[in-house]
PDB file of C-alpha atoms in Angstrom:
ATOM      1  CA  UNK A   1       0.178   0.075   0.117  1.00  0.00           C
ATOM      2  CA  UNK A   2       1.359   3.674  -0.789  1.00  0.00           C
ATOM      3  CA  UNK A   3       1.793   6.050   1.361  1.00  0.00           C
ATOM      4  CA  UNK A   4      -0.772   8.550   0.342  1.00  0.00           C
ATOM      5  CA  UNK A   5      -3.379   7.100   1.828  1.00  0.00           C
ATOM      6  CA  UNK A   6      -5.969   8.012   4.917  1.00  0.00           C
ATOM      7  CA  UNK A   7      -4.558   9.005   7.866  1.00  0.00           C
ATOM      8  CA  UNK A   8      -6.133   9.316  11.575  1.00  0.00           C
ATOM      9  CA  UNK A   9      -7.272  12.372  12.944  1.00  0.00           C
ATOM     10  CA  UNK A  10      -4.930  12.908  15.345  1.00  0.00           C
ATOM     11  CA  UNK A  11      -1.746  15.857  14.990  1.00  0.00           C
ATOM     12  CA  UNK A  12      -3.103  16.378  11.704  1.00  0.00           C
ATOM     13  CA  UNK A  13      -0.049  18.425  10.249  1.00  0.00           C
ATOM     14  CA  UNK A  14       2.347  16.192  11.562  1.00  0.00           C
ATOM     15  CA  UNK A  15       0.411  12.898  10.104  1.00  0.00           C
ATOM     16  CA  UNK A  16      -0.394  14.534   6.549  1.00  0.00           C
ATOM     17  CA  UNK A  17       3.917  15.988   6.742  1.00  0.00           C
ATOM     18  CA  UNK A  18       5.049  12.897   7.461  1.00  0.00           C
ATOM     19  CA  UNK A  19       3.115  10.500   4.433  1.00  0.00           C
ATOM     20  CA  UNK A  20       4.004  13.514   1.932  1.00  0.00           C
ATOM     21  CA  UNK A  21       7.500  13.452   3.003  1.00  0.00           C
ATOM     22  CA  UNK A  22       7.215   9.398   2.640  1.00  0.00           C
ATOM     23  CA  UNK A  23       5.524   9.342  -0.318  1.00  0.00           C
ATOM     24  CA  UNK A  24       8.355  11.937  -2.055  1.00  0.00           C
ATOM     25  CA  UNK A  25      11.079   9.676  -0.564  1.00  0.00           C
ATOM     26  CA  UNK A  26       9.873   6.371  -1.826  1.00  0.00           C
ATOM     27  CA  UNK A  27       9.048   7.828  -5.516  1.00  0.00           C
ATOM     28  CA  UNK A  28       5.468   7.358  -4.684  1.00  0.00           C
ATOM     29  CA  UNK A  29       5.429  11.229  -6.103  1.00  0.00           C
ATOM     30  CA  UNK A  30       8.306  11.087  -7.709  1.00  0.00           C
ATOM     31  CA  UNK A  31      11.086  14.199  -8.950  1.00  0.00           C
ATOM     32  CA  UNK A  32       9.235  16.783 -10.637  1.00  0.00           C
ATOM     33  CA  UNK A  33       6.252  15.727 -10.137  1.00  0.00           C
ATOM     34  CA  UNK A  34       3.107  18.570  -9.603  1.00  0.00           C
ATOM     35  CA  UNK A  35       0.984  18.790  -6.036  1.00  0.00           C
ATOM     36  CA  UNK A  36      -1.875  20.031  -5.408  1.00  0.00           C
ATOM     37  CA  UNK A  37      -3.017  20.281  -1.410  1.00  0.00           C
ATOM     38  CA  UNK A  38      -6.475  19.396  -3.289  1.00  0.00           C
ATOM     39  CA  UNK A  39      -5.555  16.616  -4.378  1.00  0.00           C
ATOM     40  CA  UNK A  40      -3.426  15.399  -2.076  1.00  0.00           C
ATOM     41  CA  UNK A  41      -5.810  16.540   1.267  1.00  0.00           C
ATOM     42  CA  UNK A  42      -8.955  13.789  -0.645  1.00  0.00           C
ATOM     43  CA  UNK A  43      -5.875  10.956  -0.789  1.00  0.00           C
ATOM     44  CA  UNK A  44      -5.557  11.659   2.952  1.00  0.00           C
ATOM     45  CA  UNK A  45      -8.550  12.084   3.546  1.00  0.00           C
ATOM     46  CA  UNK A  46      -8.353  15.483   5.740  1.00  0.00           C
ATOM     47  CA  UNK A  47      -8.873  19.414   5.148  1.00  0.00           C
ATOM     48  CA  UNK A  48      -6.695  21.294   2.547  1.00  0.00           C
ATOM     49  CA  UNK A  49      -4.942  23.350   5.595  1.00  0.00           C
ATOM     50  CA  UNK A  50      -3.040  20.316   7.109  1.00  0.00           C
ATOM     51  CA  UNK A  51      -1.567  19.365   4.107  1.00  0.00           C
ATOM     52  CA  UNK A  52      -1.170  23.375   3.172  1.00  0.00           C
ATOM     53  CA  UNK A  53       1.033  23.564   5.970  1.00  0.00           C
ATOM     54  CA  UNK A  54       2.561  20.203   5.412  1.00  0.00           C
ATOM     55  CA  UNK A  55       3.943  21.465   1.671  1.00  0.00           C
ATOM     56  CA  UNK A  56       5.397  24.867   3.514  1.00  0.00           C
ATOM     57  CA  UNK A  57       7.304  22.251   5.895  1.00  0.00           C
ATOM     58  CA  UNK A  58       8.441  20.276   2.940  1.00  0.00           C
ATOM     59  CA  UNK A  59       8.985  23.545   0.909  1.00  0.00           C
ATOM     60  CA  UNK A  60      11.799  24.615   3.810  1.00  0.00           C
ATOM     61  CA  UNK A  61      13.219  21.432   3.932  1.00  0.00           C
ATOM     62  CA  UNK A  62      13.854  21.153   0.110  1.00  0.00           C
ATOM     63  CA  UNK A  63      11.579  18.209  -0.706  1.00  0.00           C
ATOM     64  CA  UNK A  64       9.344  20.466  -2.266  1.00  0.00           C
ATOM     65  CA  UNK A  65       9.258  23.842  -4.738  1.00  0.00           C
ATOM     66  CA  UNK A  66       6.483  26.722  -4.761  1.00  0.00           C
ATOM     67  CA  UNK A  67       6.260  29.014  -7.299  1.00  0.00           C
ATOM     68  CA  UNK A  68       3.316  31.582  -6.328  1.00  0.00           C
ATOM     69  CA  UNK A  69       0.339  31.811  -8.410  1.00  0.00           C
ATOM     70  CA  UNK A  70       1.962  29.410 -10.746  1.00  0.00           C
ATOM     71  CA  UNK A  71       3.044  25.743  -9.312  1.00  0.00           C
ATOM     72  CA  UNK A  72       4.322  23.742  -6.740  1.00  0.00           C
ATOM     73  CA  UNK A  73       6.510  20.166  -7.250  1.00  0.00           C
ATOM     74  CA  UNK A  74       8.610  17.775  -5.839  1.00  0.00           C
ATOM     75  CA  UNK A  75      12.323  19.084  -5.989  1.00  0.00           C
ATOM     76  CA  UNK A  76      13.918  16.689  -9.036  1.00  0.00           C
ATOM     77  CA  UNK A  77      17.144  15.615  -7.519  1.00  0.00           C
ATOM     78  CA  UNK A  78      20.009  17.957  -7.002  1.00  0.00           C
ATOM     79  CA  UNK A  79      23.349  15.765  -6.730  1.00  0.00           C
ATOM     80  CA  UNK A  80      24.761  19.476  -3.560  1.00  0.00           C
ATOM     81  CA  UNK A  81      22.050  18.983  -1.595  1.00  0.00           C
ATOM     82  CA  UNK A  82      22.282  15.163  -1.317  1.00  0.00           C
ATOM     83  CA  UNK A  83      26.006  16.308  -0.609  1.00  0.00           C
ATOM     84  CA  UNK A  84      25.523  18.495   1.272  1.00  0.00           C
ATOM     85  CA  UNK A  85      22.975  16.561   3.236  1.00  0.00           C
ATOM     86  CA  UNK A  86      25.445  13.635   3.450  1.00  0.00           C
ATOM     87  CA  UNK A  87      27.747  15.178   5.260  1.00  0.00           C
ATOM     88  CA  UNK A  88      26.089  16.892   8.130  1.00  0.00           C
ATOM     89  CA  UNK A  89      24.242  13.249   8.817  1.00  0.00           C
ATOM     90  CA  UNK A  90      27.354  11.385   9.623  1.00  0.00           C
ATOM     91  CA  UNK A  91      28.335  14.027  11.308  1.00  0.00           C
ATOM     92  CA  UNK A  92      25.676  13.929  13.670  1.00  0.00           C
ATOM     93  CA  UNK A  93      25.217   9.994  13.656  1.00  0.00           C
ATOM     94  CA  UNK A  94      29.271  10.426  14.494  1.00  0.00           C
ATOM     95  CA  UNK A  95      28.234  12.704  17.402  1.00  0.00           C
ATOM     96  CA  UNK A  96      25.287  10.488  18.992  1.00  0.00           C
ATOM     97  CA  UNK A  97      27.828   6.783  18.606  1.00  0.00           C
ATOM     98  CA  UNK A  98      30.716   9.206  20.860  1.00  0.00           C
ATOM     99  CA  UNK A  99      28.169  10.252  23.213  1.00  0.00           C
ATOM    100  CA  UNK A 100      25.736   7.449  23.105  1.00  0.00           C
ATOM    101  CA  UNK A 101      27.717   4.594  24.105  1.00  0.00           C
ATOM    102  CA  UNK A 102      28.909   5.059  27.368  1.00  0.00           C
ATOM    103  CA  UNK A 103      24.703   5.799  28.380  1.00  0.00           C
ATOM    104  CA  UNK A 104      23.755   3.030  25.751  1.00  0.00           C
ATOM    105  CA  UNK A 105      23.548  -0.486  28.531  1.00  0.00           C
ATOM    106  CA  UNK A 106      22.357  -3.931  27.701  1.00  0.00           C
ATOM    107  CA  UNK A 107      18.892  -3.327  26.683  1.00  0.00           C
ATOM    108  CA  UNK A 108      20.417  -0.723  23.626  1.00  0.00           C
ATOM    109  CA  UNK A 109      22.672  -2.829  23.065  1.00  0.00           C
ATOM    110  CA  UNK A 110      20.080  -5.505  22.627  1.00  0.00           C
ATOM    111  CA  UNK A 111      18.267  -3.475  20.436  1.00  0.00           C
ATOM    112  CA  UNK A 112      20.722  -2.497  17.843  1.00  0.00           C
ATOM    113  CA  UNK A 113      20.803  -6.458  17.565  1.00  0.00           C
ATOM    114  CA  UNK A 114      17.012  -6.697  16.989  1.00  0.00           C
ATOM    115  CA  UNK A 115      17.418  -3.990  14.643  1.00  0.00           C
ATOM    116  CA  UNK A 116      20.333  -5.505  12.346  1.00  0.00           C
ATOM    117  CA  UNK A 117      18.672  -9.054  12.544  1.00  0.00           C
ATOM    118  CA  UNK A 118      15.306  -7.667  11.300  1.00  0.00           C
ATOM    119  CA  UNK A 119      17.222  -5.905   8.558  1.00  0.00           C
ATOM    120  CA  UNK A 120      19.011  -9.003   7.242  1.00  0.00           C
ATOM    121  CA  UNK A 121      15.824 -10.165   7.086  1.00  0.00           C
ATOM    122  CA  UNK A 122      14.343  -7.830   5.234  1.00  0.00           C
ATOM    123  CA  UNK A 123      17.329  -7.444   2.736  1.00  0.00           C
ATOM    124  CA  UNK A 124      16.459 -11.079   1.793  1.00  0.00           C
ATOM    125  CA  UNK A 125      13.194 -11.183   1.316  1.00  0.00           C
ATOM    126  CA  UNK A 126      13.802  -7.611  -0.712  1.00  0.00           C
ATOM    127  CA  UNK A 127      11.324  -5.490   1.865  1.00  0.00           C
ATOM    128  CA  UNK A 128      12.770  -2.528   0.605  1.00  0.00           C
ATOM    129  CA  UNK A 129      10.312  -0.370   3.126  1.00  0.00           C
ATOM    130  CA  UNK A 130      11.456  -3.107   5.917  1.00  0.00           C
ATOM    131  CA  UNK A 131      15.269  -3.119   5.377  1.00  0.00           C
ATOM    132  CA  UNK A 132      15.682   0.646   5.656  1.00  0.00           C
ATOM    133  CA  UNK A 133      12.825   1.068   8.527  1.00  0.00           C
ATOM    134  CA  UNK A 134      15.077  -1.799  10.328  1.00  0.00           C
ATOM    135  CA  UNK A 135      18.102   0.305   9.810  1.00  0.00           C
ATOM    136  CA  UNK A 136      16.298   3.724  10.788  1.00  0.00           C
ATOM    137  CA  UNK A 137      15.923   1.927  14.054  1.00  0.00           C
ATOM    138  CA  UNK A 138      19.242   0.206  14.845  1.00  0.00           C
ATOM    139  CA  UNK A 139      20.846   4.132  14.722  1.00  0.00           C
ATOM    140  CA  UNK A 140      18.285   5.534  16.296  1.00  0.00           C
ATOM    141  CA  UNK A 141      18.945   3.578  19.114  1.00  0.00           C
ATOM    142  CA  UNK A 142      22.273   5.674  19.824  1.00  0.00           C
ATOM    143  CA  UNK A 143      20.751   9.041  18.770  1.00  0.00           C
ATOM    144  CA  UNK A 144      17.964   8.273  21.579  1.00  0.00           C
ATOM    145  CA  UNK A 145      20.966   7.088  24.169  1.00  0.00           C
ATOM    146  CA  UNK A 146      22.820  10.227  23.709  1.00  0.00           C
ATOM    147  CA  UNK A 147      19.897  12.481  24.219  1.00  0.00           C
ATOM    148  CA  UNK A 148      20.842  15.266  22.431  1.00  0.00           C
ATOM    149  CA  UNK A 149      17.719  16.688  21.090  1.00  0.00           C
ATOM    150  CA  UNK A 150      19.018  18.905  18.633  1.00  0.00           C
ATOM    151  CA  UNK A 151      21.498  16.159  17.689  1.00  0.00           C
ATOM    152  CA  UNK A 152      17.544  14.377  16.590  1.00  0.00           C
ATOM    153  CA  UNK A 153      16.120  16.887  14.661  1.00  0.00           C
ATOM    154  CA  UNK A 154      19.117  17.800  12.504  1.00  0.00           C
ATOM    155  CA  UNK A 155      18.996  13.581  11.580  1.00  0.00           C
ATOM    156  CA  UNK A 156      15.163  13.578  11.226  1.00  0.00           C
ATOM    157  CA  UNK A 157      15.631  17.410   8.981  1.00  0.00           C
ATOM    158  CA  UNK A 158      18.697  16.039   6.530  1.00  0.00           C
ATOM    159  CA  UNK A 159      17.851  12.750   6.510  1.00  0.00           C
ATOM    160  CA  UNK A 160      15.117  12.723   3.806  1.00  0.00           C
ATOM    161  CA  UNK A 161      17.274  14.082   0.989  1.00  0.00           C
ATOM    162  CA  UNK A 162      19.216  11.043   1.275  1.00  0.00           C
ATOM    163  CA  UNK A 163      16.227   8.871   1.684  1.00  0.00           C
ATOM    164  CA  UNK A 164      15.305   9.830  -1.936  1.00  0.00           C
ATOM    165  CA  UNK A 165      18.327   8.028  -3.864  1.00  0.00           C
ATOM    166  CA  UNK A 166      18.600   5.089  -1.182  1.00  0.00           C
ATOM    167  CA  UNK A 167      15.337   4.067  -2.490  1.00  0.00           C
ATOM    168  CA  UNK A 168      16.294   4.165  -6.002  1.00  0.00           C
ATOM    169  CA  UNK A 169      19.576   2.480  -5.128  1.00  0.00           C
ATOM    170  CA  UNK A 170      18.784  -0.082  -2.677  1.00  0.00           C
ATOM    171  CA  UNK A 171      20.642  -3.448  -3.220  1.00  0.00           C
ATOM    172  CA  UNK A 172      20.873  -7.151  -1.538  1.00  0.00           C
ATOM    173  CA  UNK A 173      24.171  -6.655  -1.850  1.00  0.00           C
ATOM    174  CA  UNK A 174      25.483  -3.795   0.124  1.00  0.00           C
ATOM    175  CA  UNK A 175      22.593  -3.879   1.980  1.00  0.00           C
ATOM    176  CA  UNK A 176      24.409  -7.036   3.476  1.00  0.00           C
ATOM    177  CA  UNK A 177      28.069  -5.540   3.832  1.00  0.00           C
ATOM    178  CA  UNK A 178      26.050  -3.033   5.833  1.00  0.00           C
ATOM    179  CA  UNK A 179      24.665  -5.010   8.053  1.00  0.00           C
ATOM    180  CA  UNK A 180      28.312  -6.374   8.443  1.00  0.00           C
ATOM    181  CA  UNK A 181      29.396  -3.182   9.843  1.00  0.00           C
ATOM    182  CA  UNK A 182      26.501  -3.115  11.690  1.00  0.00           C
ATOM    183  CA  UNK A 183      27.767  -5.873  13.712  1.00  0.00           C
ATOM    184  CA  UNK A 184      30.883  -4.252  13.845  1.00  0.00           C
ATOM    185  CA  UNK A 185      29.513  -1.171  15.627  1.00  0.00           C
ATOM    186  CA  UNK A 186      27.540  -3.210  17.716  1.00  0.00           C
ATOM    187  CA  UNK A 187      30.376  -5.384  19.293  1.00  0.00           C
ATOM    188  CA  UNK A 188      31.860  -1.661  19.613  1.00  0.00           C
ATOM    189  CA  UNK A 189      29.043  -0.463  21.573  1.00  0.00           C
ATOM    190  CA  UNK A 190      29.195  -3.737  23.552  1.00  0.00           C
ATOM    191  CA  UNK A 191      32.389  -3.477  24.360  1.00  0.00           C
ATOM    192  CA  UNK A 192      32.131   0.615  25.557  1.00  0.00           C
ATOM    193  CA  UNK A 193      34.328   1.883  22.903  1.00  0.00           C
ATOM    194  CA  UNK A 194      32.684   4.735  22.045  1.00  0.00           C
ATOM    195  CA  UNK A 195      36.388   6.143  19.754  1.00  0.00           C
ATOM    196  CA  UNK A 196      35.536   3.009  17.901  1.00  0.00           C
ATOM    197  CA  UNK A 197      31.861   3.376  17.678  1.00  0.00           C
ATOM    198  CA  UNK A 198      31.686   6.870  16.521  1.00  0.00           C
ATOM    199  CA  UNK A 199      35.020   5.944  13.707  1.00  0.00           C
ATOM    200  CA  UNK A 200      32.643   2.916  12.015  1.00  0.00           C
ATOM    201  CA  UNK A 201      29.784   5.271  12.418  1.00  0.00           C
ATOM    202  CA  UNK A 202      32.129   7.780  10.145  1.00  0.00           C
ATOM    203  CA  UNK A 203      32.447   4.877   8.202  1.00  0.00           C
ATOM    204  CA  UNK A 204      29.331   3.279   7.803  1.00  0.00           C
ATOM    205  CA  UNK A 205      27.951   7.104   6.285  1.00  0.00           C
ATOM    206  CA  UNK A 206      30.948   7.949   4.425  1.00  0.00           C
ATOM    207  CA  UNK A 207      29.299   5.818   2.414  1.00  0.00           C
ATOM    208  CA  UNK A 208      26.354   8.134   1.439  1.00  0.00           C
ATOM    209  CA  UNK A 209      28.690  10.956  -0.182  1.00  0.00           C
ATOM    210  CA  UNK A 210      28.491   8.960  -3.291  1.00  0.00           C
ATOM    211  CA  UNK A 211      24.471   8.860  -3.650  1.00  0.00           C
ATOM    212  CA  UNK A 212      25.133  12.385  -5.986  1.00  0.00           C
ATOM    213  CA  UNK A 213      26.779  10.949  -8.491  1.00  0.00           C
ATOM    214  CA  UNK A 214      24.280  10.547 -11.269  1.00  0.00           C
ATOM    215  CA  UNK A 215      21.315  10.785  -9.380  1.00  0.00           C
ATOM    216  CA  UNK A 216      18.807  10.281 -12.190  1.00  0.00           C
ATOM    217  CA  UNK A 217      20.319   7.344 -13.903  1.00  0.00           C
ATOM    218  CA  UNK A 218      19.559   5.204 -11.206  1.00  0.00           C
ATOM    219  CA  UNK A 219      16.900   2.675 -11.546  1.00  0.00           C
ATOM    220  CA  UNK A 220      13.664   3.157  -9.375  1.00  0.00           C
ATOM    221  CA  UNK A 221      12.457   1.073  -6.970  1.00  0.00           C
ATOM    222  CA  UNK A 222       9.461  -1.287  -8.313  1.00  0.00           C
ATOM    223  CA  UNK A 223       6.005   0.313  -6.737  1.00  0.00           C
ATOM    224  CA  UNK A 224       5.062  -3.092  -5.497  1.00  0.00           C
ATOM    225  CA  UNK A 225       7.889  -2.321  -2.750  1.00  0.00           C
ATOM    226  CA  UNK A 226       7.124   0.792  -1.636  1.00  0.00           C
ATOM    227  CA  UNK A 227       6.371   1.476   1.915  1.00  0.00           C
ATOM    228  CA  UNK A 228       5.844   4.842   4.224  1.00  0.00           C
ATOM    229  CA  UNK A 229       9.920   5.305   5.068  1.00  0.00           C
ATOM    230  CA  UNK A 230      10.334   6.905   8.264  1.00  0.00           C
ATOM    231  CA  UNK A 231      12.789  10.182   9.175  1.00  0.00           C
ATOM    232  CA  UNK A 232      15.981   8.989  10.865  1.00  0.00           C
ATOM    233  CA  UNK A 233      18.819   6.983   9.779  1.00  0.00           C
ATOM    234  CA  UNK A 234      19.387   5.456   6.029  1.00  0.00           C
ATOM    235  CA  UNK A 235      20.960   2.217   4.374  1.00  0.00           C
ATOM    236  CA  UNK A 236      24.841   2.397   5.347  1.00  0.00           C
ATOM    237  CA  UNK A 237      26.512   1.030   1.857  1.00  0.00           C
ATOM    238  CA  UNK A 238      24.320   2.376  -1.344  1.00  0.00           C
ATOM    239  CA  UNK A 239      25.985   0.946  -4.984  1.00  0.00           C
TER     240      UNK A 239
END
């Protein structure tokens, strides 16, 4: 099922924002696609007001562009924006690892292992949305452990710019290599080695720098595999 489906009536602005963002990220709303608040409101089962608010927020985050009295559309893939976002996201995750490992505890390590197990299972069965969701959950363990709200907000703000290309370039071989790197990260966390965890995290996220190369030439994920993508985190190794 696609991201654009009727939603509940609570926190309507946030719900509309998340649904439209996810549709953009997974390609249900592709680059250059015109978006109209009335159409989206109908698909989401909402009034136009929360959809307008969501589109304004998405415009601020670079996923939608608007020309007054002319158009509102999904932005095209911008290599420079992706490179800039990759640098910021990598730095934030490295900081989260460095400061979060001493605060993690056994339950946190268990959560990391469970998330990586889900990541591997979803990768092997070709469930792209579930794999990326599990990847997000894994990295979010350290983000939550570090307790820095600015880090979490920055990751949430810039990760969707990367996610758009991750959806288009997801590959099983690269994902399984990511799982192996996850294991090394988990081992460092279990050992309480914050410096090593930060180093591995930087290596993991550095691989996203290549996402900006030839973004329009990437093969799209099949529509039947599309599913809402969460805001934080990212697949580590994308060929």
